[in-house]
Amino acid sequence: MVIDLLAEEEEFLDGLAHSGMLKGAFRVVNDSANVLKKAFETYPDYRLVITGHSLGAGVSAIIHLGIRSGTFQDVIPSTIGLKTILLAPPPVYKATEIPEELTNEITAFVQGNDCVPRLSSANIDEFFEKAYALGKLELTQAQIFKLLTEKCDEEVDACLEAMNEATEKVTTNKFQRLNHVGNVYYIPEKDQKMFKVNGGFFDDSFLLLKLMIWDHLQPNYRKALDKVTFSN
């Protein structure tokens, strides 16, 4: 299944969802309907666990919202015992208010500088608009070199001030900024603890960071989770 990562938003419940992953969620539930119904009949006291990595995490989050809201009632009872684990999820949903009962059983993990939890149409659009604004400053090669090597002098300070002013003026309203749902935990690079954070820590902007692709890989999540302990 191929899903366009930079897709438009589509109405879902009382808000907006990533359209590609929303379609993926319905496809997964429909394709699994017979197996799921038989499993619920055979094991009525069992809890359903949903998990996914990257785009699979986004689809899993929407399936969870759909189950608890009764959207998939014909296949999955809305009252079933449920737990959803997300690894490296992209932001997938936005609503003015999301009832806690829809999301309190979702646990999401983000490790290091993973880029996908920061990836959305709104963030990418804003990123390129800011890059364009910085390009219009026409900094010299010497000034760029000083910035990259973290030199400290009056010229660098002036460049940084001009860059901040240029990026702060950027506004873009082409896309809705989608958010993360559930309880989000961050595993810092080279740290042995993970911290509960607000989802906005990731879905507010896109950043170019070291290891942002490497940290997204599923085996690296397993390594990170194997070594960490929980910290509030």
CSV table of C-alpha atoms in Angstrom, one decimal:
chain,number,residue,atom,x,y,z
A,1,MET,CA,0.0,0.0,0.0
A,2,VAL,CA,1.5,3.3,-1.1
A,3,ILE,CA,0.2,6.5,0.6
A,4,ASP,CA,1.2,10.0,-0.3
A,5,LEU,CA,2.9,11.5,2.7
A,6,LEU,CA,2.1,15.1,1.7
A,7,ALA,CA,-1.6,14.6,1.2
A,8,GLU,CA,-4.5,17.0,1.7
A,9,GLU,CA,-6.8,16.9,4.7
A,10,GLU,CA,-10.2,15.3,4.8
A,11,GLU,CA,-13.1,15.6,7.2
A,12,PHE,CA,-13.2,12.9,9.8
A,13,LEU,CA,-15.2,12.9,13.0
A,14,ASP,CA,-15.3,16.5,14.3
A,15,GLY,CA,-12.0,17.5,12.6
A,16,LEU,CA,-9.6,16.9,9.8
A,17,ALA,CA,-7.4,13.9,9.1
A,18,HIS,CA,-4.6,13.1,6.6
A,19,SER,CA,-6.6,11.9,3.6
A,20,GLY,CA,-4.2,9.2,2.5
A,21,MET,CA,-3.9,7.6,5.9
A,22,LEU,CA,-7.6,8.0,6.5
A,23,LYS,CA,-8.3,6.0,3.3
A,24,GLY,CA,-5.6,3.5,4.4
A,25,ALA,CA,-7.3,3.0,7.8
A,26,PHE,CA,-10.7,2.2,6.2
A,27,ARG,CA,-8.9,-0.2,3.7
A,28,VAL,CA,-7.1,-2.1,6.5
A,29,VAL,CA,-10.3,-2.4,8.6
A,30,ASN,CA,-12.4,-3.6,5.6
A,31,ASP,CA,-9.8,-6.0,4.4
A,32,SER,CA,-9.4,-7.5,7.9
A,33,ALA,CA,-13.2,-7.5,8.7
A,34,ASN,CA,-13.8,-11.3,8.4
A,35,VAL,CA,-10.6,-12.2,10.4
A,36,LEU,CA,-11.4,-9.6,13.1
A,37,LYS,CA,-15.0,-10.7,13.5
A,38,LYS,CA,-14.0,-14.4,13.8
A,39,ALA,CA,-11.3,-13.5,16.3
A,40,PHE,CA,-13.8,-11.4,18.5
A,41,GLU,CA,-16.2,-14.3,18.5
A,42,THR,CA,-13.5,-16.9,19.4
A,43,TYR,CA,-11.8,-14.7,22.0
A,44,PRO,CA,-14.5,-12.3,23.4
A,45,ASP,CA,-12.4,-11.4,26.5
A,46,TYR,CA,-9.2,-10.5,24.6
A,47,ARG,CA,-7.9,-7.0,24.1
A,48,LEU,CA,-7.1,-5.7,20.6
A,49,VAL,CA,-3.6,-4.2,20.3
A,50,ILE,CA,-2.8,-2.0,17.2
A,51,THR,CA,0.7,-1.0,16.3
A,52,GLY,CA,2.5,0.6,13.4
A,53,HIS,CA,5.7,2.4,12.4
A,54,SER,CA,5.9,5.6,10.3
A,55,LEU,CA,2.9,5.7,7.9
A,56,GLY,CA,1.7,2.5,9.6
A,57,ALA,CA,1.6,4.4,12.9
A,58,GLY,CA,-0.5,7.2,11.3
A,59,VAL,CA,-3.0,4.6,9.9
A,60,SER,CA,-3.0,2.9,13.3
A,61,ALA,CA,-3.9,6.2,15.1
A,62,ILE,CA,-6.8,6.8,12.8
A,63,ILE,CA,-8.1,3.2,13.2
A,64,HIS,CA,-8.0,3.8,16.9
A,65,LEU,CA,-10.0,7.0,16.7
A,66,GLY,CA,-12.4,5.2,14.4
A,67,ILE,CA,-12.9,2.3,16.8
A,68,ARG,CA,-13.5,4.4,19.8
A,69,SER,CA,-15.9,6.8,18.0
A,70,GLY,CA,-17.9,3.9,16.6
A,71,THR,CA,-17.0,4.5,13.0
A,72,PHE,CA,-16.0,0.9,12.6
A,73,GLN,CA,-18.8,-0.5,14.8
A,74,ASP,CA,-19.9,-3.0,12.2
A,75,VAL,CA,-16.5,-4.7,12.4
A,76,ILE,CA,-15.0,-3.7,15.7
A,77,PRO,CA,-17.1,-3.0,18.8
A,78,SER,CA,-16.4,0.5,20.1
A,79,THR,CA,-16.3,-0.9,23.7
A,80,ILE,CA,-13.6,-3.5,23.0
A,81,GLY,CA,-10.4,-3.5,25.2
A,82,LEU,CA,-8.0,-1.5,23.1
A,83,LYS,CA,-4.3,-0.4,23.2
A,84,THR,CA,-2.5,1.3,20.4
A,85,ILE,CA,1.3,1.7,20.2
A,86,LEU,CA,2.8,4.1,17.6
A,87,LEU,CA,6.4,4.3,16.6
A,88,ALA,CA,7.6,7.4,14.6
A,89,PRO,CA,4.1,8.6,13.9
A,90,PRO,CA,3.4,11.5,11.5
A,91,PRO,CA,0.8,14.1,12.6
A,92,VAL,CA,-2.5,12.9,11.3
A,93,TYR,CA,-5.5,14.6,12.9
A,94,LYS,CA,-6.7,18.1,13.9
A,95,ALA,CA,-9.8,19.1,15.8
A,96,THR,CA,-10.8,22.0,18.0
A,97,GLU,CA,-11.3,19.5,20.9
A,98,ILE,CA,-10.6,15.8,21.0
A,99,PRO,CA,-12.4,13.8,23.8
A,100,GLU,CA,-9.9,12.1,26.0
A,101,GLU,CA,-11.7,8.8,25.7
A,102,LEU,CA,-10.8,8.7,22.1
A,103,THR,CA,-7.0,9.0,22.6
A,104,ASN,CA,-6.0,8.1,26.2
A,105,GLU,CA,-5.2,4.5,25.1
A,106,ILE,CA,-2.8,5.7,22.4
A,107,THR,CA,0.9,5.7,23.3
A,108,ALA,CA,3.4,7.2,20.7
A,109,PHE,CA,7.2,7.1,20.8
A,110,VAL,CA,9.6,9.4,19.0
A,111,GLN,CA,13.3,8.9,19.2
A,112,GLY,CA,16.2,11.2,18.5
A,113,ASN,CA,15.9,13.6,15.5
A,114,ASP,CA,13.4,11.5,13.6
A,115,CYS,CA,11.9,13.7,10.8
A,116,VAL,CA,8.6,12.0,10.2
A,117,PRO,CA,6.9,13.1,13.4
A,118,ARG,CA,7.6,16.7,12.1
A,119,LEU,CA,6.4,16.0,8.6
A,120,SER,CA,3.2,17.4,7.3
A,121,SER,CA,2.0,19.5,4.3
A,122,ALA,CA,1.8,22.6,6.4
A,123,ASN,CA,5.2,22.2,7.9
A,124,ILE,CA,6.9,21.5,4.5
A,125,ASP,CA,5.2,24.5,2.9
A,126,GLU,CA,6.3,26.7,5.8
A,127,PHE,CA,9.9,25.3,5.6
A,128,PHE,CA,10.3,26.2,1.9
A,129,GLU,CA,8.7,29.6,2.4
A,130,LYS,CA,11.2,30.3,5.1
A,131,ALA,CA,14.0,29.0,3.0
A,132,TYR,CA,12.9,31.3,0.2
A,133,ALA,CA,12.8,34.3,2.6
A,134,LEU,CA,16.3,33.5,3.8
A,135,GLY,CA,17.5,33.3,0.2
A,136,LYS,CA,16.3,36.8,-0.5
A,137,LEU,CA,18.8,38.1,2.2
A,138,GLU,CA,21.6,37.4,-0.3
A,139,LEU,CA,24.2,36.5,2.4
A,140,THR,CA,27.7,36.4,1.2
A,141,GLN,CA,29.7,33.1,1.1
A,142,ALA,CA,31.9,34.6,3.9
A,143,GLN,CA,28.9,35.3,6.1
A,144,ILE,CA,27.4,31.8,5.5
A,145,PHE,CA,30.8,30.3,6.4
A,146,LYS,CA,30.8,32.2,9.7
A,147,LEU,CA,27.3,31.1,10.5
A,148,LEU,CA,28.1,27.4,9.7
A,149,THR,CA,31.3,27.5,11.8
A,150,GLU,CA,29.5,29.2,14.7
A,151,LYS,CA,31.7,32.3,14.7
A,152,CYS,CA,30.7,35.0,17.1
A,153,ASP,CA,31.1,38.7,16.1
A,154,GLU,CA,28.9,41.7,15.3
A,155,GLU,CA,28.5,40.6,11.7
A,156,VAL,CA,27.2,37.2,12.7
A,157,ASP,CA,24.8,38.8,15.2
A,158,ALA,CA,23.5,41.1,12.5
A,159,CYS,CA,23.0,38.1,10.1
A,160,LEU,CA,21.1,36.1,12.7
A,161,GLU,CA,18.9,39.1,13.6
A,162,ALA,CA,18.1,39.6,9.9
A,163,MET,CA,17.4,35.8,9.5
A,164,ASN,CA,15.0,35.8,12.5
A,165,GLU,CA,13.1,38.9,11.2
A,166,ALA,CA,12.8,37.3,7.7
A,167,THR,CA,11.4,34.0,8.9
A,168,GLU,CA,9.1,35.5,11.5
A,169,LYS,CA,7.3,37.4,8.7
A,170,VAL,CA,6.5,34.2,6.9
A,171,THR,CA,2.9,33.2,7.0
A,172,THR,CA,1.3,30.3,5.1
A,173,ASN,CA,-2.3,29.1,5.2
A,174,LYS,CA,-2.4,26.7,2.3
A,175,PHE,CA,-2.7,23.6,4.6
A,176,GLN,CA,-4.1,22.8,8.0
A,177,ARG,CA,-1.5,21.9,10.6
A,178,LEU,CA,-2.2,18.4,11.7
A,179,ASN,CA,-1.4,17.2,15.2
A,180,HIS,CA,-0.3,14.1,17.1
A,181,VAL,CA,-2.9,12.2,19.2
A,182,GLY,CA,-2.5,10.3,22.4
A,183,ASN,CA,0.3,10.2,24.9
A,184,VAL,CA,3.6,11.1,23.2
A,185,TYR,CA,7.0,10.1,24.6
A,186,TYR,CA,10.3,11.4,23.4
A,187,ILE,CA,13.6,9.4,23.6
A,188,PRO,CA,16.5,11.9,23.2
A,189,GLU,CA,19.5,10.8,21.3
A,190,LYS,CA,22.1,9.1,23.4
A,191,ASP,CA,19.9,9.3,26.5
A,192,GLN,CA,18.7,6.4,28.6
A,193,LYS,CA,15.4,8.0,29.7
A,194,MET,CA,12.3,9.0,27.8
A,195,PHE,CA,10.0,11.9,28.6
A,196,LYS,CA,6.3,12.6,28.1
A,197,VAL,CA,5.9,15.7,25.9
A,198,ASN,CA,3.2,17.7,24.3
A,199,GLY,CA,2.6,16.6,20.7
A,200,GLY,CA,3.2,20.1,19.6
A,201,PHE,CA,6.8,19.6,20.4
A,202,PHE,CA,7.0,17.7,17.1
A,203,ASP,CA,4.1,18.8,14.9
A,204,ASP,CA,4.7,22.5,15.1
A,205,SER,CA,7.5,22.8,12.5
A,206,PHE,CA,9.8,20.8,10.2
A,207,LEU,CA,13.6,20.9,11.0
A,208,LEU,CA,16.7,19.8,9.2
A,209,LEU,CA,18.6,17.8,11.8
A,210,LYS,CA,21.5,15.3,11.9
A,211,LEU,CA,20.5,11.7,11.7
A,212,MET,CA,16.9,12.7,10.9
A,213,ILE,CA,16.5,9.8,8.5
A,214,TRP,CA,18.6,7.3,10.4
A,215,ASP,CA,16.7,7.9,13.6
A,216,HIS,CA,13.5,7.1,11.8
A,217,LEU,CA,14.4,3.5,10.9
A,218,GLN,CA,12.5,0.8,12.7
A,219,PRO,CA,15.6,-1.2,14.0
A,220,ASN,CA,16.8,2.0,15.7
A,221,TYR,CA,13.6,2.4,17.5
A,222,ARG,CA,13.9,-1.1,18.9
A,223,LYS,CA,17.5,-0.3,20.1
A,224,ALA,CA,16.3,2.9,21.7
A,225,LEU,CA,13.4,1.3,23.5
A,226,ASP,CA,15.5,-1.6,24.7
A,227,LYS,CA,17.8,0.8,26.6
A,228,VAL,CA,15.5,3.5,28.1
A,229,THR,CA,13.7,4.0,31.4
A,230,PHE,CA,10.7,6.1,31.9
A,231,SER,CA,10.9,9.7,33.4
A,232,ASN,CA,8.0,12.1,33.9
